[in-house]
């Protein structure tokens, strides 16, 4: 197995070999280099194929021995393994050929145990001295006219094939991988990060914490896993959730099936061969019968488009890209921009340790108390004893949580009874106030208004300065934006070191070298925390060029908003499944519970295809259109329709079509839709 070592941001990277492939047997590990050539920068290139040939010949002439070479499908990169290089000579040759070092290098494994992430033809001894393009395998994916390979008997590199390739090793990817391996499918996960975890890998900001009761959040597929892992807190903090997901990967021995540091650049469906061709950013090629996107809802950080963002001379950081080594805010003047779930968690956590905290708030939200606590051994015994009951409650609830709506209408009870119920829910931990409330909370504006007024009164009672309290009062329907759970958030605004800047009254003009300028007033800062959310829902998927059977990209297909069937499949994109995709109830759900439901449905569908000897599946355009219309209708009938300014509608991302991307009827209703489709033999799906 070859692993990159050495400095990033270099064009030529020496490598060590922990299990030397046969082709490199003669070369000592320290005598190898991986050379990544940016073909687009080569001078007077007659075409990428010839340029590559020319470069390889030039390398050979210096005594460097190019043993293996790989071209990216877009012909823009050539990666070769060079034995016995004189590094300074190598760099000089590259410079002579007009090839510049690429701006960045992604850490990758080159030849894993099972046959090769990058497969190639290794030149026979008699051709190794002066490799020709076809013989070195550098022509992969290049048009024959460019390479001069037409009519040659060259052996082309054959990309490694899998039954399924999954993109992403967060909870969705891990759960899907475990399920497909259990079904006997040869499955591989490609993950851009260096470890498992997804959002829990990236979101390491202070106070990051799960909003589901921890013990309901994980995977339920293995009793052993459930008994093995002991959650420490009712709502676990990020390090504990990340450790749990690492434990899941180890428990099911998933790591050998995951390649880390491999961002996927593109995937296109080859209808004739019924398979996806997948290309990583490094140029590696794979094929798979099924492609599963487990790319997550909240993956791509959204930065504000303020002028001067790069001018700030202090430190700044997005919550979703918090450095692993930490970001020390103690004793500093810190500004936090954004007051969604992430902003609230950061603000309440850092307030006591920073010198001065300035909170820049655009839209106030309803925050309800999380009431976190440690879980004792006795708590845990109770949880395990009632495990089946807990799962059943989650299955029957609106959001996959242990909280279930009261079937009564909020208008069917007296005002006193309603207030008593609200107070009782507010005292309970977690999302009880949202998901154990009156059954028509999300559908009936009058009931919702009563809940809003109850919560606004709580804010007035907790925040001492009436003017500050006023700025913190939301006016949209409760639940129409994601409700943050808080632990002492409102009390932060009673602290002498905290200032609230209402951006509706004094909008940001720009970021300066010293801080944030709002309506003529500069707020001087040492550090800025951007808690400004994500290009949610579709952001991660549309950044990969996914091309379906009609030659259309997914980004184009979703140009006017996401279009899916059940949030799981897309018309024109055969054999593509999305876990926790747009228009899926998993978007507003206790992740573990809804992800498992998605994963089970996909695995069952794949089983059906295998049983009936089908090799292709996609939804009909009509089935897709009907689901889109249903998702829209549900949103229009709910309180969501009166607050479209949120990521639920894609409104937080400039230029994005505004269309609802969550399924507002909830997880239980969604599960019933999915179940009905599967039990009826998948009407709406075209199988061949
Ligand atoms: P959210 O929920 O999208 O919140 C982002 C916050 O950032 C929100 O308060 C936004 O105000 C604010 N924001 C976004 N852009 C700007 C600009 N340009 N200027 C000022 N303020 C801005 O993201 P989170 O990371 O907090 O939470 C994401 C999910 O993680 C959450 O839903 C949970 O599921 C967990 P706005 O409301 O748009 O006026």
XYZ file of C-alpha atoms and ligand atoms in Angstrom:
727
model
C 0.000 0.000 0.000
C 1.467 3.311 -0.990
C 0.637 6.290 1.090
C 1.458 9.864 0.404
C 3.948 11.382 2.774
C 5.701 14.682 2.755
C 4.463 18.184 2.359
C 1.094 19.105 0.972
C 0.996 21.872 -1.621
C 3.904 20.310 -3.492
C 3.880 18.872 -6.963
C 6.282 16.050 -6.308
C 5.659 13.972 -3.247
C 8.039 11.295 -1.971
C 6.198 8.229 -0.747
C 6.899 5.364 1.562
C 5.679 1.878 0.945
C 4.179 -0.248 3.659
C 3.452 -3.114 1.286
C 5.383 -2.650 -1.886
C 3.476 -3.602 -5.015
C 5.217 -6.041 -7.305
C 5.933 -3.381 -9.876
C 8.014 -1.458 -7.379
C 9.830 -4.369 -5.833
C 13.183 -3.286 -7.154
C 12.884 0.196 -5.793
C 13.387 0.877 -2.130
C 10.421 2.592 -0.535
C 12.266 5.841 -0.043
C 13.302 5.772 -3.696
C 9.771 6.320 -4.976
C 7.916 9.486 -5.757
C 4.397 10.199 -6.809
C 4.488 12.921 -9.407
C 1.281 14.765 -10.004
C 1.397 16.689 -13.265
C -1.043 19.376 -14.181
C -1.294 18.792 -17.915
C -3.275 21.928 -18.525
C -0.261 24.042 -17.640
C 2.149 22.377 -20.068
C 3.644 24.650 -22.713
C 2.600 24.233 -26.339
C 0.765 21.052 -25.524
C -0.456 19.403 -28.701
C -2.974 17.489 -26.600
C -2.962 15.939 -23.168
C -2.071 12.458 -24.386
C 1.011 13.587 -26.291
C 2.022 15.928 -23.508
C 1.880 13.046 -21.090
C 3.951 10.861 -23.390
C 6.479 13.647 -23.844
C 6.747 14.141 -20.108
C 7.195 10.490 -19.377
C 9.891 10.213 -22.012
C 11.635 13.264 -20.568
C 11.507 11.749 -17.092
C 12.947 8.486 -18.399
C 15.772 10.370 -20.102
C 16.877 11.760 -16.723
C 17.247 8.286 -15.308
C 13.932 8.504 -13.481
C 11.917 5.389 -14.018
C 8.204 6.001 -14.430
C 6.692 2.675 -13.384
C 2.996 3.415 -13.364
C 0.984 6.292 -14.717
C -2.608 7.282 -14.385
C -4.491 9.938 -16.270
C -7.626 11.578 -14.948
C -10.666 11.108 -17.104
C -10.872 14.806 -17.862
C -7.278 14.500 -19.116
C -6.145 17.342 -16.908
C -3.895 15.404 -14.567
C -1.269 12.761 -14.951
C -0.120 10.949 -11.855
C 2.869 8.665 -12.100
C 4.834 6.562 -9.700
C 8.501 7.122 -10.357
C 11.212 4.835 -9.064
C 14.759 5.985 -8.213
C 14.196 9.657 -8.836
C 16.786 12.333 -8.466
C 14.332 14.808 -7.010
C 16.106 17.978 -8.074
C 16.540 16.646 -11.601
C 12.916 15.602 -11.661
C 11.756 19.084 -10.714
C 14.097 20.620 -13.303
C 12.651 18.399 -16.046
C 9.139 19.352 -15.093
C 10.049 23.032 -15.182
C 11.678 22.602 -18.613
C 8.490 21.024 -19.899
C 6.498 23.981 -18.596
C 4.598 21.898 -16.071
C 3.802 23.675 -12.836
C 3.154 22.026 -9.508
C -0.550 21.732 -8.815
C -1.891 24.115 -6.223
C -2.872 21.382 -3.844
C -2.485 17.728 -3.259
C -5.100 15.484 -1.720
C -3.772 12.778 0.528
C -4.684 9.436 -0.927
C -3.906 5.762 -0.948
C -2.611 4.595 -4.259
C -2.744 0.861 -4.220
C -4.824 -0.632 -1.448
C -4.593 -4.288 -0.580
C -7.490 -5.482 -2.629
C -6.168 -4.613 -6.039
C -5.703 -0.933 -6.467
C -7.548 2.290 -6.054
C -5.826 3.346 -9.218
C -5.464 0.384 -11.518
C -2.969 0.621 -14.273
C -0.894 -1.363 -16.639
C 2.716 -1.570 -15.532
C 5.048 -1.373 -18.512
C 6.892 -4.530 -19.496
C 10.690 -4.296 -18.938
C 11.469 -3.683 -22.620
C 9.165 -0.686 -22.869
C 9.813 0.810 -19.450
C 12.809 2.757 -20.599
C 10.904 4.775 -23.163
C 7.264 4.468 -22.345
C 4.700 5.180 -25.007
C 1.393 6.589 -24.005
C -0.670 3.466 -24.674
C 1.744 1.165 -22.881
C 1.935 3.189 -19.747
C -1.809 3.285 -19.424
C -1.900 7.069 -19.432
C -4.666 7.295 -21.982
C -7.504 6.338 -19.721
C -10.518 8.268 -20.830
C -8.639 10.359 -23.373
C -10.097 10.623 -26.860
C -8.152 8.508 -29.402
C -7.524 11.563 -31.578
C -5.610 13.185 -28.727
C -3.534 10.205 -27.797
C -2.733 8.753 -31.165
C -3.859 5.430 -29.768
C -6.485 4.636 -32.415
C -6.098 1.159 -33.763
C -3.379 0.282 -31.284
C -3.515 -2.926 -29.323
C -2.922 -1.034 -26.104
C -4.325 -2.447 -22.907
C -6.525 0.175 -21.287
C -6.725 0.418 -17.520
C -9.926 -1.173 -16.301
C -11.470 0.759 -13.436
C -12.194 -1.308 -10.368
C -15.835 -2.338 -10.231
C -18.137 -2.529 -7.216
C -21.744 -3.536 -6.766
C -22.227 -0.259 -4.947
C -20.207 2.853 -4.280
C -21.366 5.098 -1.453
C -20.286 8.723 -1.252
C -19.788 9.827 2.345
C -18.893 8.109 5.610
C -21.154 9.970 7.996
C -23.957 8.176 9.768
C -25.855 7.640 6.476
C -22.845 6.208 4.668
C -21.846 3.951 7.563
C -25.369 2.660 8.001
C -25.749 2.020 4.261
C -22.364 0.310 4.086
C -23.162 -2.011 6.973
C -26.484 -2.920 5.361
C -25.093 -3.575 1.875
C -22.158 -5.618 3.146
C -24.655 -7.662 5.135
C -26.601 -8.196 1.897
C -23.423 -9.543 0.296
C -22.796 -6.611 -2.062
C -19.214 -5.606 -2.818
C -19.387 -2.058 -1.577
C -16.944 0.815 -1.248
C -17.311 4.174 0.470
C -15.464 7.241 -0.791
C -15.028 9.914 1.858
C -13.355 13.285 1.435
C -12.434 13.633 5.124
C -9.667 11.720 6.838
C -12.047 9.781 9.059
C -15.681 8.776 9.499
C -18.250 11.071 11.088
C -19.680 13.425 8.433
C -21.117 16.493 10.176
C -19.613 15.258 13.441
C -16.180 15.175 11.877
C -16.397 18.756 10.639
C -18.505 20.586 13.225
C -16.065 20.712 16.153
C -17.045 24.156 17.390
C -17.383 24.733 21.144
C -20.737 23.518 22.414
C -21.590 21.363 19.365
C -24.057 18.849 20.714
C -26.712 16.512 19.400
C -30.349 17.574 19.796
C -31.760 14.032 19.849
C -31.721 12.050 23.072
C -28.332 10.348 22.562
C -29.515 6.814 23.218
C -32.145 7.156 20.460
C -29.708 8.691 17.984
C -27.475 5.751 17.132
C -27.995 2.690 14.980
C -30.369 0.048 16.234
C -29.400 -2.782 13.880
C -27.242 -4.623 16.368
C -28.318 -5.411 19.930
C -24.664 -5.881 20.767
C -23.830 -2.370 19.543
C -26.716 -0.929 21.548
C -25.563 -2.703 24.715
C -21.854 -2.030 24.102
C -21.993 1.730 23.824
C -22.845 3.700 26.919
C -23.799 7.326 26.233
C -22.552 9.653 28.954
C -24.987 12.509 28.486
C -28.640 12.732 27.529
C -27.545 15.030 24.687
C -23.994 14.066 23.756
C -21.383 16.625 22.781
C -19.570 16.398 19.434
C -16.521 14.433 20.702
C -18.783 11.721 22.114
C -20.888 11.467 18.942
C -17.764 11.312 16.779
C -16.299 8.616 19.054
C -19.559 6.693 18.723
C -19.430 6.769 14.913
C -15.787 5.661 15.013
C -16.905 2.825 17.274
C -19.643 1.892 14.769
C -17.044 1.715 11.990
C -14.842 -0.529 14.130
C -17.680 -2.645 15.502
C -18.879 -3.612 12.018
C -15.324 -3.674 10.626
C -16.267 -1.100 8.021
C -12.936 0.690 7.646
C -11.426 -1.695 5.066
C -14.355 -0.718 2.819
C -13.810 3.032 3.140
C -11.255 5.148 1.287
C -10.556 8.385 3.097
C -9.315 11.632 1.605
C -11.055 10.870 -1.684
C -13.509 13.603 -2.718
C -15.698 12.550 -5.640
C -15.553 14.942 -8.576
C -18.055 13.393 -10.973
C -20.182 10.395 -11.789
C -21.923 9.563 -15.025
C -24.292 6.740 -15.835
C -23.477 4.435 -18.701
C -26.906 3.117 -19.683
C -25.548 0.469 -22.071
C -23.377 -1.099 -19.410
C -25.839 -0.283 -16.618
C -23.198 1.169 -14.387
C -21.924 4.386 -12.907
C -18.466 5.684 -13.805
C -17.159 7.556 -10.813
C -14.160 9.834 -10.814
C -12.444 11.146 -7.711
C -10.853 14.587 -7.689
C -7.473 12.848 -7.869
C -8.485 11.308 -11.194
C -9.064 7.803 -9.855
C -11.772 5.929 -11.690
C -14.217 3.354 -10.398
C -17.369 1.793 -11.700
C -20.388 0.649 -9.729
C -23.772 -0.820 -10.506
C -25.356 1.353 -7.838
C -24.323 4.751 -6.602
C -25.545 5.804 -3.183
C -25.183 9.460 -2.234
C -24.824 9.742 1.529
C -23.484 13.257 1.231
C -25.537 14.815 4.037
C -27.874 17.782 4.302
C -25.589 20.155 6.107
C -22.258 19.602 4.409
C -21.269 22.701 2.451
C -20.651 25.719 4.721
C -22.407 28.905 3.685
C -20.323 32.047 4.124
C -21.963 35.449 3.995
C -21.297 37.487 0.882
C -20.206 40.599 2.798
C -17.614 42.797 1.129
C -14.202 42.696 2.787
C -14.477 39.161 4.132
C -10.785 38.615 3.441
C -9.691 41.962 4.897
C -10.098 41.032 8.554
C -6.731 40.903 10.295
C -7.909 38.877 13.287
C -8.813 35.207 13.181
C -12.043 33.946 11.665
C -13.626 30.564 11.291
C -16.857 28.928 10.137
C -18.488 26.656 12.709
C -18.548 23.827 10.177
C -14.801 24.061 9.534
C -13.562 24.368 13.092
C -9.899 23.342 13.217
C -9.172 20.014 14.846
C -6.411 21.697 16.808
C -8.936 24.157 18.265
C -9.385 27.906 18.018
C -8.597 29.639 21.286
C -11.109 32.407 21.949
C -10.304 32.927 25.626
C -9.821 36.539 26.632
C -10.574 37.828 23.131
C -13.130 40.180 21.649
C -15.242 37.723 19.689
C -18.065 38.348 17.218
C -20.499 35.556 16.358
C -22.517 36.048 13.177
C -25.625 33.864 13.002
C -28.031 32.652 15.664
C -29.291 29.321 14.317
C -28.650 26.050 16.154
C -24.850 26.320 15.715
C -24.656 30.001 16.709
C -26.756 29.406 19.828
C -24.503 26.529 20.920
C -21.315 28.545 20.370
C -22.649 31.678 22.055
C -23.840 29.980 25.247
C -20.572 28.017 25.492
C -17.989 30.755 24.965
C -19.731 33.701 26.658
C -18.048 33.201 30.031
C -14.536 32.776 28.689
C -14.213 35.559 26.139
C -13.386 39.124 27.044
C -16.234 40.542 25.019
C -18.930 38.841 22.960
C -20.787 40.591 20.160
C -23.714 38.624 18.743
C -24.791 39.645 15.238
C -28.376 38.463 14.840
C -30.405 38.699 11.631
C -33.518 36.701 12.564
C -34.303 35.804 16.174
C -35.424 32.203 16.650
C -37.434 30.375 19.292
C -34.949 28.456 21.418
C -36.275 25.908 23.884
C -34.400 24.489 26.889
C -32.432 21.343 26.197
C -32.088 20.441 29.891
C -29.067 18.258 29.334
C -27.992 15.861 32.081
C -25.579 13.011 32.605
C -26.947 9.510 32.237
C -26.467 7.325 35.309
C -26.076 3.551 35.354
C -29.657 3.327 36.587
C -30.867 5.531 33.718
C -29.079 3.231 31.348
C -30.555 0.075 32.825
C -34.010 1.586 32.338
C -33.169 2.489 28.740
C -32.035 -1.035 27.903
C -35.027 -2.615 29.607
C -37.427 -0.449 27.637
C -35.418 -0.506 24.398
C -38.144 -1.945 22.183
C -40.681 0.509 23.582
C -38.306 3.412 22.900
C -37.839 2.339 19.299
C -41.598 1.962 18.876
C -42.165 5.518 20.203
C -39.589 6.863 17.771
C -41.217 4.960 14.906
C -44.597 6.435 15.705
C -43.489 10.005 16.206
C -43.496 12.953 13.835
C -39.749 13.450 13.966
C -38.367 10.039 14.926
C -37.883 11.256 18.511
C -39.207 9.738 21.727
C -41.721 12.585 21.804
C -45.132 11.956 20.250
C -47.759 14.581 19.477
C -50.785 14.864 21.743
C -53.628 13.791 19.446
C -55.819 16.640 20.731
C -56.127 19.954 18.959
C -54.731 22.917 20.846
C -58.128 24.531 20.393
C -60.068 21.627 21.898
C -58.869 22.461 25.414
C -59.355 25.465 27.679
C -56.816 28.298 27.760
C -55.684 27.173 31.243
C -55.252 23.583 30.094
C -53.278 24.760 27.054
C -50.964 26.921 29.168
C -50.507 24.096 31.672
C -49.560 21.751 28.832
C -47.128 24.278 27.336
C -45.455 24.768 30.727
C -45.182 21.029 31.320
C -43.593 20.548 27.861
C -41.217 23.479 28.371
C -39.929 21.865 31.572
C -39.133 18.614 29.753
C -35.777 17.963 28.038
C -35.223 18.055 24.296
C -37.795 18.625 21.614
C -40.832 17.800 23.790
C -42.199 21.331 23.307
C -42.074 20.836 19.544
C -42.910 17.185 18.947
C -45.055 16.289 21.985
C -47.218 19.369 21.601
C -50.794 19.498 20.355
C -51.227 17.485 17.176
C -52.163 20.506 15.066
C -49.245 22.705 16.200
C -47.627 22.650 12.765
C -50.848 22.886 10.781
C -53.043 25.333 12.679
C -51.862 28.944 12.867
C -54.002 29.774 15.878
C -52.581 26.909 17.955
C -49.101 27.803 16.750
C -49.631 31.458 17.736
C -50.479 30.421 21.297
C -47.214 28.435 21.484
C -45.276 31.420 20.066
C -46.690 33.796 22.637
C -45.882 31.365 25.459
C -42.243 31.220 24.313
C -41.970 34.968 23.743
C -43.119 35.482 27.342
C -40.383 33.121 28.547
C -37.793 35.252 26.705
C -39.141 38.470 28.260
C -38.910 36.846 31.701
C -35.336 35.654 31.229
C -33.724 38.679 29.582
C -33.424 41.603 31.987
C -33.040 44.506 29.550
C -36.437 44.987 27.841
C -34.847 46.456 24.712
C -32.521 43.475 24.328
C -35.431 41.122 25.047
C -37.469 42.834 22.326
C -34.717 42.195 19.788
C -34.682 38.517 20.727
C -38.426 38.023 20.128
C -39.177 36.030 16.999
C -42.296 36.759 14.971
C -42.448 33.780 12.604
C -44.493 30.657 13.380
C -42.852 28.280 15.837
C -41.198 25.363 13.995
C -41.123 27.113 10.633
C -37.375 27.563 11.138
C -35.256 24.892 12.833
C -35.726 25.275 16.596
C -32.398 25.399 18.483
C -32.143 23.710 21.880
C -30.417 25.908 24.441
C -28.659 25.637 27.778
C -28.601 29.145 29.262
C -28.645 30.983 25.909
C -30.960 33.813 26.906
C -29.041 34.471 30.154
C -25.943 35.234 28.064
C -27.621 38.530 27.134
C -27.684 39.545 30.818
C -23.893 39.342 30.996
C -21.969 42.640 31.041
C -19.509 41.335 28.417
C -22.241 40.570 25.830
C -23.712 42.863 23.229
C -26.529 42.021 20.804
C -26.429 43.710 17.392
C -29.747 43.479 15.560
C -28.817 43.303 11.881
C -32.383 44.148 10.862
C -31.883 47.577 12.478
C -28.186 48.012 11.661
C -27.228 45.774 8.715
C -23.658 44.727 8.036
C -21.987 47.021 5.512
C -18.730 45.139 5.306
C -16.027 43.305 7.183
C -13.092 45.613 7.854
C -9.527 44.801 8.821
C -10.520 45.424 12.472
C -14.006 44.009 12.762
C -17.571 44.327 11.455
C -19.024 47.593 10.169
C -22.784 47.900 10.731
C -24.601 51.050 9.586
C -21.566 53.238 10.132
C -20.525 51.713 13.471
C -17.449 49.513 13.533
C -17.421 46.684 16.072
C -13.737 46.003 16.787
C -12.969 42.286 17.139
C -10.066 39.887 17.573
C -11.983 36.911 16.167
C -15.082 36.331 14.057
C -17.097 33.116 14.227
C -19.302 32.569 11.189
C -22.266 30.457 12.317
C -24.017 31.228 9.049
C -25.259 27.777 8.109
C -24.989 25.651 5.005
C -25.902 25.377 1.366
C -28.356 22.893 2.778
C -30.145 19.990 1.192
C -28.760 19.996 -2.321
C -25.389 21.740 -1.852
C -23.179 18.661 -1.539
C -24.892 16.803 -4.381
C -24.910 19.578 -6.937
C -21.206 20.231 -6.377
C -20.427 16.774 -7.734
C -21.029 16.583 -11.473
C -23.572 13.765 -11.515
C -24.773 13.041 -15.029
C -27.717 10.739 -15.635
C -28.860 8.657 -18.592
C -30.262 11.657 -20.491
C -26.965 13.508 -20.336
C -28.372 16.025 -17.872
C -26.556 16.898 -14.691
C -28.288 16.653 -11.339
C -27.593 20.370 -10.807
C -29.506 21.137 -14.020
C -32.302 18.726 -13.163
C -32.702 20.587 -9.868
C -32.240 24.017 -11.391
C -35.696 25.097 -10.267
C -35.549 23.216 -6.981
C -35.044 19.595 -5.968
C -37.100 16.922 -7.738
C -37.084 13.409 -6.316
C -39.256 10.390 -5.729
C -39.621 9.877 -1.959
C -36.435 11.898 -1.543
C -34.618 8.671 -2.451
C -34.445 8.422 -6.257
C -34.343 10.829 -9.189
C -35.893 10.432 -12.636
C -33.259 10.194 -15.369
C -30.613 9.042 -12.884
C -30.912 5.251 -12.873
C -29.404 3.276 -10.010
C -28.751 6.433 -7.991
C -30.090 6.367 -4.436
C -29.887 9.219 -1.970
C -29.934 8.644 1.769
C -31.492 11.565 3.609
C -32.019 13.396 0.328
C -34.063 16.520 -0.343
C -37.833 16.023 0.085
C -37.172 13.202 2.524
C -38.574 13.234 6.074
C -35.077 12.462 7.363
C -34.326 16.154 6.944
C -36.344 17.095 10.018
C -35.833 13.953 11.998
C -33.797 12.182 14.631
C -31.013 11.177 12.235
C -30.391 7.593 13.339
C -34.032 6.610 13.162
C -34.790 8.140 9.761
C -31.477 7.169 8.180
C -32.060 3.542 9.133
C -35.511 3.694 7.570
C -34.009 5.080 4.329
C -31.264 2.476 4.342
C -33.692 -0.403 4.922
C -35.902 0.786 2.080
C -32.984 1.066 -0.345
C -31.619 -2.358 0.624
C -35.076 -3.887 0.213
C -35.445 -2.280 -3.212
C -32.042 -3.638 -4.281
C -33.130 -7.066 -3.063
C -36.262 -6.808 -5.190
C -34.185 -5.888 -8.249
C -31.873 -8.850 -7.701
C -34.749 -11.271 -7.146
C -36.333 -10.179 -10.438
C -33.039 -10.012 -12.366
C -33.404 -6.298 -13.037
C -30.254 -4.245 -13.405
C -31.699 -0.741 -13.673
C -34.166 1.270 -11.649
C -35.341 4.864 -11.731
C -38.578 6.638 -10.956
C -40.880 7.620 -13.788
C -41.175 11.337 -14.455
C -44.813 11.150 -13.378
C -44.014 9.449 -10.071
C -41.375 12.084 -9.420
C -43.698 14.954 -10.333
C -46.391 13.544 -8.043
C -43.998 13.338 -5.102
C -42.738 16.881 -5.696
C -46.329 18.129 -5.807
C -47.196 16.225 -2.633
C -44.177 17.630 -0.767
C -45.143 21.147 -1.889
C -48.792 20.646 -0.926
C -47.880 19.477 2.566
C -45.604 22.480 3.078
C -48.274 24.869 1.792
C -50.835 23.405 4.187
C -48.509 23.806 7.175
C -47.159 26.788 9.076
C -43.949 26.459 7.044
C -45.613 28.308 4.187
C -45.651 31.575 6.094
C -41.893 31.606 6.738
C -39.981 30.755 3.584
C -36.836 32.567 4.623
C -34.927 29.534 5.885
C -32.796 26.679 4.658
C -35.971 24.552 4.615
C -36.719 26.453 1.371
C -33.112 26.984 0.257
C -33.561 30.706 0.917
C -30.291 31.133 2.810
C -28.189 30.408 -0.271
C -28.019 33.291 -2.743
C -29.120 32.368 -6.263
C -30.735 29.106 -5.267
C -34.264 28.293 -6.442
C -36.594 28.531 -3.498
C -38.499 25.354 -3.010
C -39.196 23.328 0.090
C -36.599 20.613 0.598
C -37.976 18.912 3.701
C -41.026 16.670 3.934
C -43.197 18.480 6.428
C -45.754 15.715 7.023
C -43.212 14.014 9.243
C -41.346 10.757 9.572
C -44.294 8.526 10.411
C -46.347 9.553 7.410
C -43.239 9.331 5.225
C -42.519 5.810 6.426
C -46.079 4.834 5.494
C -45.622 6.216 1.949
C -42.367 4.296 1.531
C -43.907 1.131 2.943
C -46.895 1.385 0.602
C -44.609 1.695 -2.435
C -42.443 -1.284 -1.418
C -45.350 -3.555 -0.494
C -47.127 -2.831 -3.787
C -44.076 -3.933 -5.828
C -42.661 -0.431 -6.383
C -45.246 1.301 -8.565
C -43.714 4.472 -9.977
C -40.326 2.857 -10.438
C -39.184 1.808 -13.902
C -37.207 -1.412 -13.679
C -35.460 -3.201 -16.482
P -28.787 27.818 10.200
O -29.856 27.186 10.979
O -28.986 27.939 8.744
O -28.509 29.239 10.842
C -27.672 30.162 10.210
C -27.718 31.463 10.955
O -26.855 32.368 10.298
C -29.088 32.098 10.969
O -29.263 32.774 12.162
C -29.001 33.057 9.794
O -29.892 34.140 9.876
C -27.597 33.526 9.945
N -27.058 34.059 8.707
C -26.911 33.425 7.533
N -26.374 34.239 6.630
C -26.199 35.421 7.253
C -25.696 36.652 6.846
N -25.257 36.854 5.603
N -25.678 37.653 7.748
C -26.104 37.462 9.007
N -26.598 36.312 9.454
C -26.644 35.301 8.582
O -27.386 27.062 10.397
P -26.826 26.396 11.717
O -25.441 25.977 11.413
O -27.053 27.238 12.894
O -27.721 25.135 11.884
C -27.850 24.235 10.806
C -28.515 23.029 11.289
O -27.612 22.325 12.137
C -29.707 23.216 12.094
O -30.842 23.397 11.350
C -29.730 21.930 12.859
O -30.337 20.931 12.077
C -28.328 21.608 13.095
P -31.344 34.063 9.149
O -32.162 33.180 10.030
O -31.096 33.441 7.790
O -31.787 35.448 9.066
